[in-house]
PDB file of C-alpha atoms in Angstrom:
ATOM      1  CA  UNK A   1       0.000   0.000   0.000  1.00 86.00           C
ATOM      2  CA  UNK A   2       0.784   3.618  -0.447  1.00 89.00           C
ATOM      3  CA  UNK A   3      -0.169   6.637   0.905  1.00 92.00           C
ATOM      4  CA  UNK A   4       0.497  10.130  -1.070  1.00 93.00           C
ATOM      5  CA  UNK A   5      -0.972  13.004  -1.714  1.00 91.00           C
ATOM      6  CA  UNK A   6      -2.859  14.211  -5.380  1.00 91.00           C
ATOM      7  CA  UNK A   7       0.006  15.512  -7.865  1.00 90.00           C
ATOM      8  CA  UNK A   8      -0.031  18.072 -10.323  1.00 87.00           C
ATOM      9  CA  UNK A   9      -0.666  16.797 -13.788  1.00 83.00           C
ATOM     10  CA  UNK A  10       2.022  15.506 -15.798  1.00 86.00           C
ATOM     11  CA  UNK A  11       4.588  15.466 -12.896  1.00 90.00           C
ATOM     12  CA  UNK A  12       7.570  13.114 -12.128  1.00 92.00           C
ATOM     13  CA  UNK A  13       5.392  12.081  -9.000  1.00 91.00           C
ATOM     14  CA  UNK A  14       2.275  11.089 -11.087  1.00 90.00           C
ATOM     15  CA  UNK A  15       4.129   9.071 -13.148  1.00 91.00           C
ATOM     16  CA  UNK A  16       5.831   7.247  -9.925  1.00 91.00           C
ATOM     17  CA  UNK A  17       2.358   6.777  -8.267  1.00 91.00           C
ATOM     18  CA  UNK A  18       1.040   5.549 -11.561  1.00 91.00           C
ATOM     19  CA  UNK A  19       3.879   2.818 -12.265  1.00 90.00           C
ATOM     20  CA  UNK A  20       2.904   1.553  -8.678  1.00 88.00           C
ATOM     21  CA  UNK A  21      -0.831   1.589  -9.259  1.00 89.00           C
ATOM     22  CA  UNK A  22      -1.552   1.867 -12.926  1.00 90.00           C
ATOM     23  CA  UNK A  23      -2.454   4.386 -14.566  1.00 91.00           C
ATOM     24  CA  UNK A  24      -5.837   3.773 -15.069  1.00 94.00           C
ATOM     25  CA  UNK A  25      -6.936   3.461 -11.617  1.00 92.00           C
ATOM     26  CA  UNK A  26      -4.868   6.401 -11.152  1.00 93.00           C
ATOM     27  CA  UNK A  27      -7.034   8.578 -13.637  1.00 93.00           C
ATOM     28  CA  UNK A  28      -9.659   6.954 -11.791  1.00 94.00           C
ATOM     29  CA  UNK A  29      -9.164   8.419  -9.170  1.00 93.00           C
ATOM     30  CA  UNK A  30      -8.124  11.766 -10.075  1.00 93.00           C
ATOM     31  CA  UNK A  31     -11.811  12.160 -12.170  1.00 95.00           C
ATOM     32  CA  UNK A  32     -13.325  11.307  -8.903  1.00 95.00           C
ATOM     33  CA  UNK A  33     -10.701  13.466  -6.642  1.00 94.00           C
ATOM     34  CA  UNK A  34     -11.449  16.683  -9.271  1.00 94.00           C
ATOM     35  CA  UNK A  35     -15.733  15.635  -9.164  1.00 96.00           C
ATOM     36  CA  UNK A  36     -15.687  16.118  -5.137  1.00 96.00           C
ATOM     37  CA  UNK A  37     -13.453  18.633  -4.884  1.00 94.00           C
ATOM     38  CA  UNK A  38     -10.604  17.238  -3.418  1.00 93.00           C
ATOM     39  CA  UNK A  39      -7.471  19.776  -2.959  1.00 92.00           C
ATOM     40  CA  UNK A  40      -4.061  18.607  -5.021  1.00 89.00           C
ATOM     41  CA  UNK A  41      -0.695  19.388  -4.411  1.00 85.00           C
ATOM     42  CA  UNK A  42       1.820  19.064  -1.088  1.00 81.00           C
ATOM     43  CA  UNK A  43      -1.185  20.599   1.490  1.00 85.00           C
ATOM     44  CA  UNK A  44      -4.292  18.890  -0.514  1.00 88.00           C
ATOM     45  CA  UNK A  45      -6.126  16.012  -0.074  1.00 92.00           C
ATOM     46  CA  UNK A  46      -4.399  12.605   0.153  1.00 92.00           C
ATOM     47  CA  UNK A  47      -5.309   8.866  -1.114  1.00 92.00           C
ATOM     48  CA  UNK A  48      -4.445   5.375   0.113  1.00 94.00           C
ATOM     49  CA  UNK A  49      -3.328   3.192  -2.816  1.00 91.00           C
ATOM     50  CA  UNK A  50      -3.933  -0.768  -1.842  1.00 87.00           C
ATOM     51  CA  UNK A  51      -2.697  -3.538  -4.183  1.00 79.00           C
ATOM     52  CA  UNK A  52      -5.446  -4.811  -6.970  1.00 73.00           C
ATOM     53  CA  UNK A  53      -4.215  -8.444  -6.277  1.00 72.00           C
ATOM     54  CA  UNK A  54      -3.950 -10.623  -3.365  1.00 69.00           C
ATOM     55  CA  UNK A  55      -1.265 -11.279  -1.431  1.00 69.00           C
ATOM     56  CA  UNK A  56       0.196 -14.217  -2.507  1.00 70.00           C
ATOM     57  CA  UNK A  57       1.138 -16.775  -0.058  1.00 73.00           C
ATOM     58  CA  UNK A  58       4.276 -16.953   1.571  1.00 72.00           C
ATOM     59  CA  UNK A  59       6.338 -20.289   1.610  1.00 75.00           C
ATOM     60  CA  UNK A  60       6.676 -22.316   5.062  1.00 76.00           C
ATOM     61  CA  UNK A  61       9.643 -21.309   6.940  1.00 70.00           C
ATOM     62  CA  UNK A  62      10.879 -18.086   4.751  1.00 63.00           C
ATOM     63  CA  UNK A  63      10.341 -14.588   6.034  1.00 59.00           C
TER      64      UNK A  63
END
């Protein structure tokens, strides 16, 4: 998971969010961010980006 705050558009930091969590749930969100309002930029708003797959399961024994 990752939590960060809205970037500008086309910014170095968009792109790093987006290679995390894609960059169409990233758009995603930013259409619904921009709908409600939400404030962008280092004091805005910020979102909690969770993993679209499970967890896979760890081996017995490893760490």
């Amino acid at each position: 998971a990752m939590l960060t705050n809205f970037h500008l558009p086309k910014s170095t930091l968009l792109m790093l969010v987006s290679a995390f969590a894609g960059r169409d749930r990233i758009l995603a969100a930013y259409a619904t961010a921009i709908e409600r309002r939400y404030r962008f930029y280092s004091f805005g708003d910020c979102m909690l980006i969770t993993s679209p797959h499970p967890a896979l399961p760890r081996e017995p024994g490893r760490e």
